Short mmCIF file of C-alpha atoms in Angstrom, two decimals:
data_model
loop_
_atom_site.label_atom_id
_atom_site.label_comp_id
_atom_site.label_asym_id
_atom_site.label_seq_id
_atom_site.Cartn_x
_atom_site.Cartn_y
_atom_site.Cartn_z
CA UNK F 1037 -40.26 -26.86 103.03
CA UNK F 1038 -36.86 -25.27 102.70
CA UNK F 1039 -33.61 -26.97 101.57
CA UNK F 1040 -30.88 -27.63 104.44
CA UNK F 1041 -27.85 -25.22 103.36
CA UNK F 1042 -24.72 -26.72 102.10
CA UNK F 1043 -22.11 -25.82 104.15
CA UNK F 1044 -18.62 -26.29 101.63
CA UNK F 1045 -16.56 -26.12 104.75
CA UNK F 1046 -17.80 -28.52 106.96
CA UNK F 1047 -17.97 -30.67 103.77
CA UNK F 1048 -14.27 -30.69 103.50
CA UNK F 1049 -13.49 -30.88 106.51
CA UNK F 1050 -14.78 -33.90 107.28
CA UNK F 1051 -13.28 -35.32 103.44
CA UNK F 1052 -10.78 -37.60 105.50
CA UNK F 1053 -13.87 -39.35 106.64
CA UNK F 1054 -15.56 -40.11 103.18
CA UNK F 1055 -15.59 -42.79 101.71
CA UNK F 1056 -13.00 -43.90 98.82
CA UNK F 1057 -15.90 -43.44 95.86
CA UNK F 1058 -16.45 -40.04 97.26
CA UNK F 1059 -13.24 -39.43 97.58
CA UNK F 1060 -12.58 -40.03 93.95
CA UNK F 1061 -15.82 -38.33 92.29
CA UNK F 1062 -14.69 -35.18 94.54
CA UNK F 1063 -10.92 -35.46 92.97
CA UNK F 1064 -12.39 -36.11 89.39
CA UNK F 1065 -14.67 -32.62 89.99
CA UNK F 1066 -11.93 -30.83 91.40
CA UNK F 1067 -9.47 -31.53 88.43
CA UNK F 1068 -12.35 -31.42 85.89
CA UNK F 1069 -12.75 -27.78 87.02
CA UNK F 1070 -8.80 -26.53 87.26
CA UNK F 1071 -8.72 -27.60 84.18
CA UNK F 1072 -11.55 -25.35 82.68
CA UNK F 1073 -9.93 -22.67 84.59
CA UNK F 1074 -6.15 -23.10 83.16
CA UNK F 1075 -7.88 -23.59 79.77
CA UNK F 1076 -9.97 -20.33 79.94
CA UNK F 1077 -6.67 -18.39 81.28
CA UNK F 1078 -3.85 -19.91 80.44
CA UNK F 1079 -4.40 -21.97 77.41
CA UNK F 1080 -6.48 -20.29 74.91
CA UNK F 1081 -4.19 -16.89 74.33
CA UNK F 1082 -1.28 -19.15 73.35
CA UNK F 1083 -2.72 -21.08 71.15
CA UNK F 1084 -4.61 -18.20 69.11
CA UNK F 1085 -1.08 -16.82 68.92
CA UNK F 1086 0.06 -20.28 67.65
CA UNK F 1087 -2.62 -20.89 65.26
CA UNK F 1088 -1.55 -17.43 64.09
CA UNK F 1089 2.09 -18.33 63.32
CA UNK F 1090 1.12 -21.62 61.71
CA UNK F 1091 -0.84 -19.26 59.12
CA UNK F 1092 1.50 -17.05 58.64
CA UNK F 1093 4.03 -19.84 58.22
CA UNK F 1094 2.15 -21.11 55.66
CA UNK F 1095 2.23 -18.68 53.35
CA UNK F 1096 5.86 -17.74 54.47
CA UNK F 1097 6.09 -21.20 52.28
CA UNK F 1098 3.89 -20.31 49.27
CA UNK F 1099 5.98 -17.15 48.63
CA UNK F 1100 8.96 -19.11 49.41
CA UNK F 1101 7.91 -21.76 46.92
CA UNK F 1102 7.49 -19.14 44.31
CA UNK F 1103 10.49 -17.53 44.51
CA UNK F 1104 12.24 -20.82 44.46
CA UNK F 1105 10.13 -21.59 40.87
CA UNK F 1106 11.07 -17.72 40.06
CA UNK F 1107 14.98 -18.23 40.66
CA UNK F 1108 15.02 -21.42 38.74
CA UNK F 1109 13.61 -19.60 35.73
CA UNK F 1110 16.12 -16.60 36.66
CA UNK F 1111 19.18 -18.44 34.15
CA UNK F 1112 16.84 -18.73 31.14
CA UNK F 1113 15.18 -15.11 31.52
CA UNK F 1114 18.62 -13.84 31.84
CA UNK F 1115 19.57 -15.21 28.72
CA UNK F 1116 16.88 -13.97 26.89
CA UNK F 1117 16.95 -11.06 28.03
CA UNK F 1118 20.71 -10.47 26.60
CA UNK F 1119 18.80 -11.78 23.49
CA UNK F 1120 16.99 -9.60 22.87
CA UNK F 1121 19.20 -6.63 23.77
CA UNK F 1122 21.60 -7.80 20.85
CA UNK F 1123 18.49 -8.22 18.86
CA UNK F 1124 17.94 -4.54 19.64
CA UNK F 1125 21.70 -3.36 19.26
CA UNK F 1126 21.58 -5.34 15.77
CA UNK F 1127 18.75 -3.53 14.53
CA UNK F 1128 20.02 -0.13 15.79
CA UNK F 1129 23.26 -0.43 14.32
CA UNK F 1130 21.51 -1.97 10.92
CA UNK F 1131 20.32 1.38 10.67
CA UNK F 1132 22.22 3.65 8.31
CA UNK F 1133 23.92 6.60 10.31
CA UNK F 1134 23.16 9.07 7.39
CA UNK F 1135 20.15 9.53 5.94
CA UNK F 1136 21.03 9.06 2.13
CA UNK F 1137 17.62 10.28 1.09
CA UNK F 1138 18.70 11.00 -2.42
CA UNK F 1139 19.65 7.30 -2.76
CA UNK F 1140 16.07 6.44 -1.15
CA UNK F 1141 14.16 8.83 -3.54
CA UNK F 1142 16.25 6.88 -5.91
CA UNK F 1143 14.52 3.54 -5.33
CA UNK F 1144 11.31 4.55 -4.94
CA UNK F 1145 11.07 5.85 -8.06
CA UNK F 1146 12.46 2.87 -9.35
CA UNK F 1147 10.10 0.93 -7.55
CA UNK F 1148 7.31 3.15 -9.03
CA UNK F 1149 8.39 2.32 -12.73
CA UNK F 1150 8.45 -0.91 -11.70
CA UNK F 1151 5.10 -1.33 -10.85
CA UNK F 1152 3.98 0.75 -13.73
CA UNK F 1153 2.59 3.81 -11.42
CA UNK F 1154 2.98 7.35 -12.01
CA UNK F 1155 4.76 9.26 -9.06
CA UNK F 1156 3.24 12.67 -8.70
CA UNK F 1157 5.22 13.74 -6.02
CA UNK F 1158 7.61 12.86 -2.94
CA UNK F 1159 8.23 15.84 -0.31
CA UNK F 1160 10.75 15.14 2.31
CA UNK F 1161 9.55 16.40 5.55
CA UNK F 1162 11.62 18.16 8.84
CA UNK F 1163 13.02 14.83 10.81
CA UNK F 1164 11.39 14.17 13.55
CA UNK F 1165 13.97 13.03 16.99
CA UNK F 1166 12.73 9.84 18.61
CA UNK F 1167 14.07 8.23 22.42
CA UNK F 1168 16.76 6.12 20.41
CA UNK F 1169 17.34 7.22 16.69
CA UNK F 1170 15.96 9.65 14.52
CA UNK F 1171 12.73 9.90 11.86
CA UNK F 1172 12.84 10.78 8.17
CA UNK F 1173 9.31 11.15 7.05
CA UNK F 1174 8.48 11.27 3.08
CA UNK F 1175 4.84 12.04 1.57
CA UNK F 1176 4.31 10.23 -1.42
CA UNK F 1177 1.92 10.38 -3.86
CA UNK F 1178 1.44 8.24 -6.80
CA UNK F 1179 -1.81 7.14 -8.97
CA UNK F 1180 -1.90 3.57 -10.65
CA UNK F 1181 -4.11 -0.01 -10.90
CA UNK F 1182 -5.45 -1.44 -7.65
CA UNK F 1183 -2.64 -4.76 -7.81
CA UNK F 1184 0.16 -2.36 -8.97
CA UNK F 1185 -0.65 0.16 -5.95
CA UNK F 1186 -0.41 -3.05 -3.29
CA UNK F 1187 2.28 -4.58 -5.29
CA UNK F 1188 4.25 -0.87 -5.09
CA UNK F 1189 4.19 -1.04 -1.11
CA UNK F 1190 5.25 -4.01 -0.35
CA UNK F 1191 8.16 -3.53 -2.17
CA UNK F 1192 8.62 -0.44 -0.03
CA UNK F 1193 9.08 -3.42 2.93
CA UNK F 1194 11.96 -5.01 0.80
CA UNK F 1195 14.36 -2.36 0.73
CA UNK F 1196 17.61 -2.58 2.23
CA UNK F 1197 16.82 0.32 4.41
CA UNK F 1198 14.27 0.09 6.84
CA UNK F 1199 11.08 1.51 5.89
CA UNK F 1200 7.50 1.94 7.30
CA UNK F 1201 4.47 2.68 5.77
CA UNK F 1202 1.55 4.91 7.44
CA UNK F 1203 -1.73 7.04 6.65
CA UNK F 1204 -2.42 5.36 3.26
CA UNK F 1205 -5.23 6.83 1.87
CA UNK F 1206 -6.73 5.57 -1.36
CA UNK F 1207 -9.28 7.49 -3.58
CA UNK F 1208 -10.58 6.81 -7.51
CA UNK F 1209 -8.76 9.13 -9.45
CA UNK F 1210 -10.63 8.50 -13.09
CA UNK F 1211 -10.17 5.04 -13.95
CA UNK F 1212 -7.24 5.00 -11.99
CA UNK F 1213 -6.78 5.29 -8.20
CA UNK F 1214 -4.59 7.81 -6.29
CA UNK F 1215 -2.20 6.62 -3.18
CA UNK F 1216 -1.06 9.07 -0.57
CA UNK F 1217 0.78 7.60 2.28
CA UNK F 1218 3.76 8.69 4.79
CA UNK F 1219 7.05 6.47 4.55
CA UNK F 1220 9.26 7.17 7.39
CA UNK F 1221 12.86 5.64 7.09
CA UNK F 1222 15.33 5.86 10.25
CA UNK F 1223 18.69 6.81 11.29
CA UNK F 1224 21.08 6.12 14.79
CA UNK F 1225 24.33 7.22 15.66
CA UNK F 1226 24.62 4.03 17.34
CA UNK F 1227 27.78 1.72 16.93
CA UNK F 1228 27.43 -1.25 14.08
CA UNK F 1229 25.32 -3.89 15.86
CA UNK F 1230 25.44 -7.51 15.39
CA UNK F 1231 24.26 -9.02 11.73
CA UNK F 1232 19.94 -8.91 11.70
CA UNK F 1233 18.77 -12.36 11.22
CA UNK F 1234 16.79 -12.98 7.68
CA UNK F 1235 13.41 -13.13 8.11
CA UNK F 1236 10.28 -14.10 5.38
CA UNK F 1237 9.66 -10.73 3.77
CA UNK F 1238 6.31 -10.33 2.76
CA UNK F 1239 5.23 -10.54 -1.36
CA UNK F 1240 2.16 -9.43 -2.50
CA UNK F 1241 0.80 -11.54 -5.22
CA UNK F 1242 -1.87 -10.45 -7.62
CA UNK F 1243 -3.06 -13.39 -9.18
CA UNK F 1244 -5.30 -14.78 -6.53
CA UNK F 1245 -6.97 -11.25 -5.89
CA UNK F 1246 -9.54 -9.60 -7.70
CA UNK F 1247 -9.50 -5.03 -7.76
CA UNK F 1248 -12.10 -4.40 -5.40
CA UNK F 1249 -12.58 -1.22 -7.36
CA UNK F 1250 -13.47 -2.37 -10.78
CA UNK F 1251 -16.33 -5.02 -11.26
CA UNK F 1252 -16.10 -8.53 -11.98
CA UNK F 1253 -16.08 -8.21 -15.77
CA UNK F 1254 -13.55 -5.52 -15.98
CA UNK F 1255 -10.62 -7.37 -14.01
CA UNK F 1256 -7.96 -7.66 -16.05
CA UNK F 1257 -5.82 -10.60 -16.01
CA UNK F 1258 -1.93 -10.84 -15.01
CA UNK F 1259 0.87 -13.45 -14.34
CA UNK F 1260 3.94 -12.65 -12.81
CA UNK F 1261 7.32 -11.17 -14.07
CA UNK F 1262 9.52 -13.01 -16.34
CA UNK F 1263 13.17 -11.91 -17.64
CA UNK F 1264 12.72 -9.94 -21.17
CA UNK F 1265 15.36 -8.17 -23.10
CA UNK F 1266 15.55 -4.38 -22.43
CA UNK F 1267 13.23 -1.98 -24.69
CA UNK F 1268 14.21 0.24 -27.48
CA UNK F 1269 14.72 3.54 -24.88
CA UNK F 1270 15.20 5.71 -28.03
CA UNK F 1271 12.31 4.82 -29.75
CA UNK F 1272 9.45 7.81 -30.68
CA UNK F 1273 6.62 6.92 -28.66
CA UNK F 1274 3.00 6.82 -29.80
CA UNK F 1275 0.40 8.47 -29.24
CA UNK F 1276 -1.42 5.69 -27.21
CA UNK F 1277 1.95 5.36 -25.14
CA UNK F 1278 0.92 8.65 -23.26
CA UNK F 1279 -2.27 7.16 -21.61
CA UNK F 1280 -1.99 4.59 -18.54
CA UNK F 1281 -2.97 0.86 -20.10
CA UNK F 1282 -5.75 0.97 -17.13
CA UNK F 1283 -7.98 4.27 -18.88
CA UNK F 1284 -8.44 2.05 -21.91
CA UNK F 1285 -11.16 -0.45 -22.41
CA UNK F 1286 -12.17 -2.86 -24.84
CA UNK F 1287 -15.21 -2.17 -26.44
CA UNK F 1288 -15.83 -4.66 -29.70
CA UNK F 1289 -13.18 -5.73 -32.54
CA UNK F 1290 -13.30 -5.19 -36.18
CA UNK F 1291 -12.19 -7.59 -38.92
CA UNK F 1292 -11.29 -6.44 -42.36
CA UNK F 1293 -9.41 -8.24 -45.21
CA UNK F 1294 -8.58 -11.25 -43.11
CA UNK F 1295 -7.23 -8.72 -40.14
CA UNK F 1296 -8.23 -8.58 -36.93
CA UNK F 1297 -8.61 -5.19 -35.24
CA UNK F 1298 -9.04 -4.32 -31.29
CA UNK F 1299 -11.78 -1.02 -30.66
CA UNK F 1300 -10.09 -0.02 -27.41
CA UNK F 1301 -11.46 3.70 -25.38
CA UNK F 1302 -10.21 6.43 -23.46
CA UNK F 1303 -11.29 9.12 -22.40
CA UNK F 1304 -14.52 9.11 -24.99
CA UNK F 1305 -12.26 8.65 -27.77
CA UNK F 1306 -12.00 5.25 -29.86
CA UNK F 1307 -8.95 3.67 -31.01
CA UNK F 1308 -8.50 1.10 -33.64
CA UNK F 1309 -5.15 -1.54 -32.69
CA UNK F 1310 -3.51 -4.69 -34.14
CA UNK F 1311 -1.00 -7.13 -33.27
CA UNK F 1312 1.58 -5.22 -32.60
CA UNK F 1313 0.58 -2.35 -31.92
CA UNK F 1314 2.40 -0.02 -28.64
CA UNK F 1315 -0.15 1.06 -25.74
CA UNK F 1316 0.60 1.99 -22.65
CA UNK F 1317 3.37 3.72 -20.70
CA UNK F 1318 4.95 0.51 -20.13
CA UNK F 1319 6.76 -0.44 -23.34
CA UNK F 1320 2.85 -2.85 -24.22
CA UNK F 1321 2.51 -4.17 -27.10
CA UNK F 1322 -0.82 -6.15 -28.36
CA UNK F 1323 0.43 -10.00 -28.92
CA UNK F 1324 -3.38 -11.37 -29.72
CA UNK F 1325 -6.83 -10.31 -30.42
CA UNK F 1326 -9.74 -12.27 -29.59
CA UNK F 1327 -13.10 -11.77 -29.62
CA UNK F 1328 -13.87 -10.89 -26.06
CA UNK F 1329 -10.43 -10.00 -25.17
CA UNK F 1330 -6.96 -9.01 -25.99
CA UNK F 1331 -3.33 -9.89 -24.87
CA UNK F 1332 -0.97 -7.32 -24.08
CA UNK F 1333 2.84 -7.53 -23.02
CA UNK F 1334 4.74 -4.97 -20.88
CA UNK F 1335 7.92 -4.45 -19.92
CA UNK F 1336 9.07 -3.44 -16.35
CA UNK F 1337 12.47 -2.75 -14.63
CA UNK F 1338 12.85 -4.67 -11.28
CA UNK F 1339 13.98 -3.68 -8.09
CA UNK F 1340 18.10 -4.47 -9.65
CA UNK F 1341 17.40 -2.21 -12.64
CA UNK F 1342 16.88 -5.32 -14.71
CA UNK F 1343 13.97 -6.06 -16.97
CA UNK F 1344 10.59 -7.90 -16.74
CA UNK F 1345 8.26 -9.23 -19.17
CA UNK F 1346 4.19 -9.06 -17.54
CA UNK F 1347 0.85 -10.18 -19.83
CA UNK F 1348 -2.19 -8.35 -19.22
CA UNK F 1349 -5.66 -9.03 -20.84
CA UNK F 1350 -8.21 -6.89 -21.31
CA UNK F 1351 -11.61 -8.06 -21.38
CA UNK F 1352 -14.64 -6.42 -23.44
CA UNK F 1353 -16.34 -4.25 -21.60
CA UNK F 1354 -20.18 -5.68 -22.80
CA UNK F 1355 -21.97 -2.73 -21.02
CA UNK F 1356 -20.07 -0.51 -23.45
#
């Protein structure tokens, strides 16, 4: 049994004749399918190309937002950024044109005697041309106690020149240690800059800190600087006066007629002291004997040439 064929044209033909719910269901297929047609042809290209544009809109926005947030902030970077260029003209113009290295040599060997360390020797090496001023390197060596040695460079920090400290090396030298390090000071031929703001300068303070170099029981004991009277300069120094106060230790006491006496050694010798007695490069003298340790008091100029009274103790050495 075969189906009758559908002839379209003789369908349509006759359309007048349908009736009116034919007429409508043909109407409602007829639109249904234009309208797949416009959609597949005409629609759908422009709005892929719109759905493009809304994206890219979007983050047209978002970078448009951003810049808004960046120009707002444009004022106060601006400002800080002239800031800091003063900050940077201040400091290049704080920094002496000449290099007045005899004056600098000057302090740090006041500095040195200061701190009680021996200097063995600054060499001024070939300056060294940087982007915007120039370098004045120094090696320095010097030998001294652990808390003198830390005390010695951060005074280096304080000085009204602008100095930096690098390569510190550190190595036992007896019963001493030995410092070598590279202090580089700086010179511009820049204009005078505006004044450099004050800030906290660093102070190294001994009394909280124990030598990491000597053990527990050989730490000596010391208070900060107070104002003393100036030394006799002219008087004949001792024998004990030669030797740094650090080669000496305290190895027992000794009492006769009502007198107390201090065994102190160096360098495998044995010394008998009293009250009163000078040791030390440093203008010491012993102010009391006990029986485990004694009191010493030094004298040291300060940065101002002025002079400082420091107590020391040292402690018997019971392994002796």
């Amino acid at each position: 049994m075969s189906l009758p064929r559908l002839d379209f044209l003789a369908l349509t033909h006759n359309a007048a004749t349908w009736p009116w719910p034919g007429k409508v269901l043909f109407a409602c297929a007829l639109a249904g399918l234009l309208w797949v047609v416009g959609e597949a042809w005409y629609l759908s290209p422009p709005r892929e190309r719109l759905r493009v544009l809304e994206a890219r809109t979007a983050a047209l926005q978002q970078q448009l937002a951003q810049r808004v947030d960046v120009a707002a902030g444009l004022e106060v970077r601006t400002h800080q950024v002239r800031v800091m260029e003063q900050k940077a003209a201040g400091v290049l113009g704080g920094i002496h044109g000449q290099p007045e290295v005899p004056e600098l040599l000057e302090d740090i060997a006041r500095l040195a005697a200061a701190n009680g360390l021996v200097v063995e020797g600054i060499t001024v090496l070939d300056e060294q041309p940087r982007s915007f001023l120039i370098e004045q390197p120094m090696q320095i060596g010097t030998s001294g106690a652990y808390h003198d040695l830390a005390m010695f460079v951060a005074a280096l920090g304080r000085l009204s020149r602008i100095v930096t400290v690098h390569d510190v090396a550190l190595r036992p030298d007896g019963t001493l240690l030995h410092l070598d390090l590279l202090a580089k000071t700086y010179r511009s031929d820049a204009p005078p800059g505006l004044p450099l703001e004050s800030a906290a300068r660093f102070a190294y303070d001994s009394s909280s800190r124990r030598d990491p170099f000597q053990p527990l029981a050989l730490q000596d004991e010391r208070v900060s600087g107070r104002p003393a009277l100036a030394p006799d300069l002219i008087r004949a120094r001792g024998k004990l006066e030669g030797l740094a106060t650090d080669q000496f230790e305290m190895v027992g006491t000794l009492s006769r007629g009502g007198q107390m006496f201090a065994l102190l050694r160096a360098a495998s010798e044995v010394y008998r002291l009293t009250v009163g007695d000078y040791l030390g490069p440093n203008h010491g003298r012993v102010k009391t004997i006990h029986e485990g340790h004694i009191e010493l008091v030094e004298l040291f100029p300060d940065e101002q040439g002025a002079w400082l009274e420091r107590s020391r103790t040292l402690k018997l050495n019971v392994n002796s």
